[in-house]
Amino acid sequence: MYASIKSFASSFFVTGDPLIYGADVSIALTSIAILFVLFYFKKWGWLWREWLTTVDHKKIGIMYLIASLLMLFRGGVDALLMRTQLALPNVHFLQADHYNEVFTTHGTIMILFMAMPMMFGLFNMVVPLQIGARDVAYPFLNSVSFWLFLFGAMLFNISFVIGGSPDAGWLSYPPLSELSGSSGVGENFYIWGIQISGIGSLATGINFIVTILKMRAPGMKFMKMPMFTWSVFSSSIIIIFAFPILTVTLALLFIDRYMGGHLFTMDGGGFPMMYINLIWMWGHPEVYIVVLPAFGIFSEIVATFSRKRIFGYKSMVFALMSISILSFFTWVHHFFTMGSGADVNVAFAIATMAIGIPTGAKVFNWLFTMFRGRIRLEQPMMWTLAFIPCFVVGGATGVMLAVAPADYQYHNSYFLIAHFHQVLIGGVVFGYLAGIYYWWPKLFGFKLNERLGKYAFWLWNIGFYVCFMPQYALGFMGMTRRVYTYGWDMGWGPLNLVSTIGAFLMGIGFVFQVWQILYSVKYGERDKTGDPWNARTLEWSIPSPPPMYNFAVVPVVDERDPFWEEKERRNFAPAEPVPVAKLEPIHMPRNSGIPFIFAACWFVAGFGFVFGWNWMAFTGLAGVGISLLVRSFTYDTDYYVPLEEVIETEKAAGRAV
Amino acid sequence: MKKRSNLRGLLLLITGLLTTVLLSGCDSKFVVFDPQGPVAQTQYKLIILSAILCAIVVIPVLAITVFIVLRYRDKPGNTAPYKPHWDDSKVLEILWWGIPIVIIVILGGYTARDTYALARTPKTAVTDVKPVEIQVTSLDWKWLFMYPEQNIATVNYVHIPAGVQVHFELTSDAPMNSFWIPQLGGQEYTMPGMAMSLWLQADKTGSFYGTGANFSGKEFAHMRFNVTSESQADFNKWVDGVKGKSHELTEAGYNELAIPGKSEEQTFSSYPTELFDSIVKKNGGHHMDMDMDENNDDKVDTDEQKSDSKNAHDMDDMSDMDMSNMNSSEMNHK
């Protein structure tokens, strides 16, 4: 008995690496600490009522934000582990298998469990407020999406201590990711972690398309929508076309691994190339999914902090929408070197270069928004200004990569690594950080400390260039990606050392940001006005943090930048409070525990499939079915906020008399 | 005042780091910038051309950014114009949509020209020299090179004659990899069940770095190989020397070689003639032409098998494919 338990446990838990034992201990201690706090302060009810069952888009947005920052930490630690291993030739810090796991989880987490939730967090925190809505179109589905993401991410992350992490790269190319190449459960964790959160992502895409189509304030015509809302719209369109491809692709891979299929195997007529086509048909649009909202954020920030209307609004909208279409016609540029033939390569090379045109036009429009404006260098604007040169250079190396014959020399080299980190960090991460700094006072009612923020900003920015500029050079020196070590003979040592120093500078920058948040919770500058930046769009017209129902009176819009125009009309005098007679009871969705339970059942099912325990998998699926049924027969899903409560809240905020 | 000194410290730091990077770059090997053959040369020229075209856009944009941010700061006493409602200009829009379009058209033209050029058999100065055939198989975690005309094989190193076109036929009997000799030209994937085609040539004698470029599992980092380019006479001498040794690669020997693990350099005086094609067929080539096999009542002869395996390779570039198949069929008749 004891022996069988012991042998089960030794294959079930990941063993043998001191780093992982360290992680085990810290995970256990953190969990105990959280449980202790919840019990000691009797916070279980609060946690359940206020957070786990909430359908409020603002709270869901905050939960996305917290989760994504945790994942940024995890992915960042992965990055630092890799850079430590590569700092010098022949380092024996990580073994080959461990290094392979680390770069796989780094990539997967950063794209799917960091960038995506941070983006969804910003969608949730901002879009309904910006279009004058009281929630998203499907608040219940919104909560389902969040919990699916979180449980999917957790399923992926526990592979670190249970069963073993995936180690076939962040896109899991077969045949390496098939049983023949990866016989462990790691790839199953990869498949199910992404599948479960992927359903959530698809639902979020649908939710925001409908929200933007149907929930805009009266008078807000399409061409009067804020740029961020436009970017969310275009990004969501890509989501609903791209994510089903991912789901199908991973399902096919799972059929191979679980039921002995031969879709992508080496033998039995499998066709690995097909997987690579399919995964990039999702994978390439995916990078535009995450970068377009960043473009939207920059558009909002540049206009606000230049105190000027956005330049070339129509051209900006056209650029966004054309990028969202073009993004579907470039996937082959990820494998020019797989011998698709000259015709195919030329077509995809030119389509890829073509994306540079609308993107370049957007950069010029941002620059000319600042031109003849008045630029204030507050934190959101600093990140925006750091973004422009970084993204322009990253975009240029992207165009260089698009030149198909030249790509034969860049492909799989550190040149490529430097390129996509430059556009993903310089574009996406800088963009989301700018957005977080910008909308933080709206969601929390206080600004993030400026001094600590500046330290973080400079550490991130200097660290970025120190880390990634040498990697372009390393690419030209023939260094390929995903090597866990290298010798002295190629002369790669010095540049790698410089790169590692840069990575650690960014890591210190992140530590400063965590400190900044904790410090500002206590000492941050409180905002009583609801409009700390002198901004332009509707979300700034309500108190910070906004009341649960957002808008006591739904605004009527008749121009772009409606809040700015209104402020101009009243000559920037304080707004008149609303007479109580104008207030009404407000129709709102009810909280529900079903999304949490539903997603937890998916987690159980996923875990069962990972280990091939059908009893567990089908129990989980049964739970999923029951949750759906219960929801179908729940009729009491909404209610009216009583008038007295609305009046009281508005009076407390000084918004009603 | 304090800000100034902070800024100066920052500039010093950046300059210091840049110097380190540049100095360390001087005595290092930028293999991509050191083309030793016509393919690498074409790609190198494209890299430089595309970098210049991009710089035409990037440098002015960076300059404009610095100018705008310095000039339009929100400081008391700033006399620069402030026009909060100026938000549209047809002329400017046409300019910044138009210039990138022109650049993309130019770059796209060169890309198309060179893509087609590199897909064809390269023209060389010496037209009467027959190209060398080398069949490359990526294994876990080593490279097997087979010379069908010479019937010799090597592991983790390869010899080629200088000034002669080399036709590499690439496949994999393991997860995909990518075959890359930066100084001779860009990489191409090795994929199970497919025979890919890559033409390269070294202009001069020398020793070049070759590597697997696509991650293929645990010991992927050790999939390096050395390429030696030598005169035709030296090459022939080397071939004769290899053939003189009696270290054959047998079927069983191959199966042992294919077991995942690292390998030293190895040399084989001969190998089973059908080995490469059987590797391709084993990993999918066979299944794709199953219909054709069924149409033939008896066991097909070698020639038909060859034409069948052509279908199996249909992912490859057609013009190359026809050639490589013809070559291998011819060989079988020898």
Coordinates of N, CA and C in Angstrom, one line a residue, chain B residues 137-216:
Chain B
T137 N 19.4 14.1 -43.2 CA 18.3 13.6 -42.3 C 18.6 14.2 -40.9
S138 N 17.6 14.9 -40.3 CA 17.8 15.3 -39.0 C 17.2 14.2 -38.1
L139 N 18.1 13.8 -37.1 CA 17.7 12.8 -36.1 C 17.7 13.4 -34.8
D140 N 17.2 12.7 -33.8 CA 17.3 13.1 -32.4 C 18.7 12.8 -31.8
W141 N 19.6 13.5 -31.6 CA 19.8 14.9 -31.9 C 21.1 15.0 -32.6
K142 N 21.1 14.7 -33.9 CA 22.3 14.6 -34.7 C 21.9 14.8 -36.2
W143 N 22.9 15.1 -37.0 CA 22.6 15.2 -38.4 C 23.3 14.1 -39.2
L144 N 22.5 13.4 -40.1 CA 23.1 12.4 -41.0 C 23.2 12.9 -42.4
F145 N 24.4 12.9 -42.9 CA 24.5 13.3 -44.3 C 24.9 12.1 -45.2
M146 N 24.1 11.9 -46.3 CA 24.4 10.8 -47.2 C 24.7 11.4 -48.6
Y147 N 25.8 10.8 -49.2 CA 26.2 11.2 -50.6 C 25.8 10.2 -51.5
P148 N 24.6 10.3 -52.2 CA 24.2 9.2 -53.0 C 25.1 8.8 -54.2
E149 N 25.8 9.8 -54.8 CA 26.7 9.5 -55.9 C 27.9 8.8 -55.4
Q150 N 28.4 9.2 -54.2 CA 29.6 8.6 -53.7 C 29.3 7.4 -52.8
N151 N 28.1 7.2 -52.4 CA 27.6 6.2 -51.4 C 28.5 6.2 -50.2
I152 N 28.7 7.4 -49.6 CA 29.3 7.5 -48.3 C 28.4 8.3 -47.4
A153 N 28.6 8.2 -46.1 CA 27.7 8.9 -45.2 C 28.5 9.5 -44.0
T154 N 28.1 10.6 -43.5 CA 28.7 11.2 -42.3 C 27.7 11.6 -41.3
V155 N 28.1 11.8 -40.1 CA 27.3 12.3 -39.0 C 27.9 13.6 -38.4
N156 N 27.1 14.6 -38.4 CA 27.5 15.9 -37.7 C 28.7 16.6 -38.4
Y157 N 29.1 16.3 -39.6 CA 29.9 17.1 -40.3 C 29.7 16.8 -41.8
V158 N 30.1 17.8 -42.7 CA 29.8 17.6 -44.1 C 30.9 18.2 -44.9
H159 N 31.4 17.6 -45.9 CA 32.4 18.2 -46.8 C 31.7 18.5 -48.2
I160 N 32.0 19.6 -48.7 CA 31.5 20.0 -50.0 C 32.7 20.6 -50.9
P161 N 32.6 20.4 -52.2 CA 33.6 21.0 -53.0 C 33.3 22.5 -53.2
A162 N 34.3 23.3 -53.2 CA 34.1 24.8 -53.4 C 33.8 25.1 -54.8
G163 N 32.9 26.1 -55.1 CA 32.6 26.5 -56.4 C 31.7 25.6 -57.2
V164 N 31.1 24.6 -56.5 CA 30.2 23.7 -57.1 C 28.8 23.8 -56.4
Q165 N 27.8 23.7 -57.2 CA 26.4 23.8 -56.6 C 26.2 22.5 -55.8
V166 N 25.6 22.7 -54.6 CA 25.3 21.6 -53.8 C 23.8 21.5 -53.6
H167 N 23.2 20.4 -53.9 CA 21.8 20.2 -53.8 C 21.5 19.4 -52.5
F168 N 21.0 20.0 -51.5 CA 20.7 19.3 -50.3 C 19.2 18.9 -50.3
E169 N 19.0 17.6 -50.1 CA 17.6 17.1 -50.0 C 17.4 16.8 -48.5
L170 N 16.4 17.5 -47.9 CA 16.3 17.5 -46.5 C 15.0 16.7 -46.0
T171 N 15.2 15.8 -45.0 CA 14.1 15.2 -44.4 C 14.4 15.0 -42.9
S172 N 13.5 14.5 -42.2 CA 13.7 14.3 -40.8 C 13.1 12.9 -40.4
D173 N 13.8 12.2 -39.5 CA 13.3 11.0 -39.0 C 13.1 11.2 -37.4
A174 N 12.7 12.4 -37.1 CA 12.5 12.8 -35.7 C 11.6 14.1 -35.8
P175 N 11.3 14.7 -34.7 CA 10.5 16.0 -34.8 C 11.3 17.0 -35.8
M176 N 10.5 17.9 -36.4 CA 11.1 18.8 -37.4 C 12.3 19.5 -36.8
N177 N 13.2 19.8 -37.8 CA 14.3 20.7 -37.4 C 14.5 21.6 -38.6
S178 N 15.5 22.4 -38.6 CA 15.8 23.3 -39.7 C 17.3 23.4 -39.9
F179 N 17.6 23.3 -41.2 CA 19.0 23.1 -41.6 C 19.6 24.4 -42.0
W180 N 20.6 24.9 -41.3 CA 21.0 26.3 -41.5 C 22.6 26.4 -41.5
I181 N 23.1 26.9 -42.6 CA 24.5 27.2 -42.7 C 24.6 28.7 -43.0
P182 N 24.6 29.6 -42.0 CA 24.4 31.0 -42.3 C 25.3 31.6 -43.4
Q183 N 26.6 31.2 -43.4 CA 27.5 31.8 -44.4 C 27.2 31.3 -45.8
L184 N 26.5 30.2 -46.0 CA 26.2 29.8 -47.3 C 24.8 30.2 -47.8
G185 N 23.9 30.4 -46.8 CA 22.6 30.7 -47.2 C 21.6 30.4 -46.1
G186 N 20.4 30.9 -46.3 CA 19.3 30.7 -45.2 C 18.9 29.3 -45.0
Q187 N 18.1 29.1 -44.0 CA 17.8 27.7 -43.6 C 16.5 27.2 -44.3
E188 N 16.3 25.9 -44.2 CA 15.1 25.3 -44.7 C 14.8 24.1 -43.7
Y189 N 13.5 23.9 -43.5 CA 13.0 22.9 -42.5 C 13.3 21.5 -43.0
T190 N 13.6 20.6 -42.0 CA 13.6 19.2 -42.3 C 12.3 18.7 -41.7
M191 N 11.5 18.0 -42.5 CA 10.2 17.5 -41.9 C 10.0 16.0 -42.3
P192 N 9.5 15.3 -41.3 CA 9.3 13.9 -41.5 C 8.3 13.6 -42.7
G193 N 8.6 12.7 -43.5 CA 7.7 12.4 -44.6 C 7.8 13.3 -45.8
M194 N 8.7 14.2 -45.8 CA 8.9 15.1 -46.9 C 10.3 15.3 -47.3
A195 N 10.6 15.4 -48.6 CA 12.0 15.7 -49.0 C 12.0 17.1 -49.5
M196 N 12.6 18.0 -48.7 CA 12.7 19.4 -49.1 C 14.0 19.6 -49.9
S197 N 14.0 20.7 -50.6 CA 15.1 20.9 -51.5 C 15.8 22.3 -51.2
L198 N 17.1 22.3 -51.0 CA 17.8 23.5 -50.8 C 19.1 23.5 -51.5
W199 N 19.3 24.6 -52.4 CA 20.5 24.7 -53.1 C 21.4 25.7 -52.4
L200 N 22.7 25.3 -52.3 CA 23.6 26.2 -51.7 C 25.0 26.0 -52.4
Q201 N 25.8 27.0 -52.2 CA 27.1 26.8 -52.9 C 28.2 27.7 -52.1
A202 N 29.3 27.1 -51.9 CA 30.4 27.9 -51.3 C 31.3 28.3 -52.4
D203 N 31.7 29.6 -52.4 CA 32.5 30.2 -53.5 C 34.0 29.8 -53.3
K204 N 34.4 29.8 -52.0 CA 35.8 29.5 -51.7 C 35.9 28.3 -50.7
T205 N 37.1 27.9 -50.5 CA 37.3 26.9 -49.5 C 37.2 27.5 -48.1
G206 N 36.9 26.7 -47.1 CA 36.8 27.3 -45.8 C 36.0 26.3 -44.9
S207 N 35.8 26.7 -43.6 CA 35.1 25.9 -42.7 C 34.0 26.8 -42.1
F208 N 32.8 26.3 -42.2 CA 31.6 27.1 -41.8 C 30.8 26.4 -40.7
Y209 N 30.1 27.3 -40.0 CA 29.2 26.8 -38.9 C 27.9 26.4 -39.4
G210 N 27.4 25.2 -39.1 CA 26.1 24.8 -39.5 C 25.3 24.4 -38.2
T211 N 24.0 24.6 -38.2 CA 23.3 24.3 -37.0 C 21.8 23.9 -37.3
G212 N 21.2 23.1 -36.4 CA 19.8 22.9 -36.4 C 19.2 24.2 -35.8
A213 N 18.1 24.7 -36.5 CA 17.6 26.0 -36.0 C 16.2 25.8 -35.4
N214 N 15.5 24.7 -35.6 CA 14.2 24.6 -35.1 C 14.2 23.6 -33.9
F215 N 13.7 24.1 -32.8 CA 13.7 23.3 -31.6 C 13.1 21.9 -31.8
S216 N 13.8 20.8 -31.4 CA 13.4 19.5 -31.7 C 13.5 18.6 -30.4

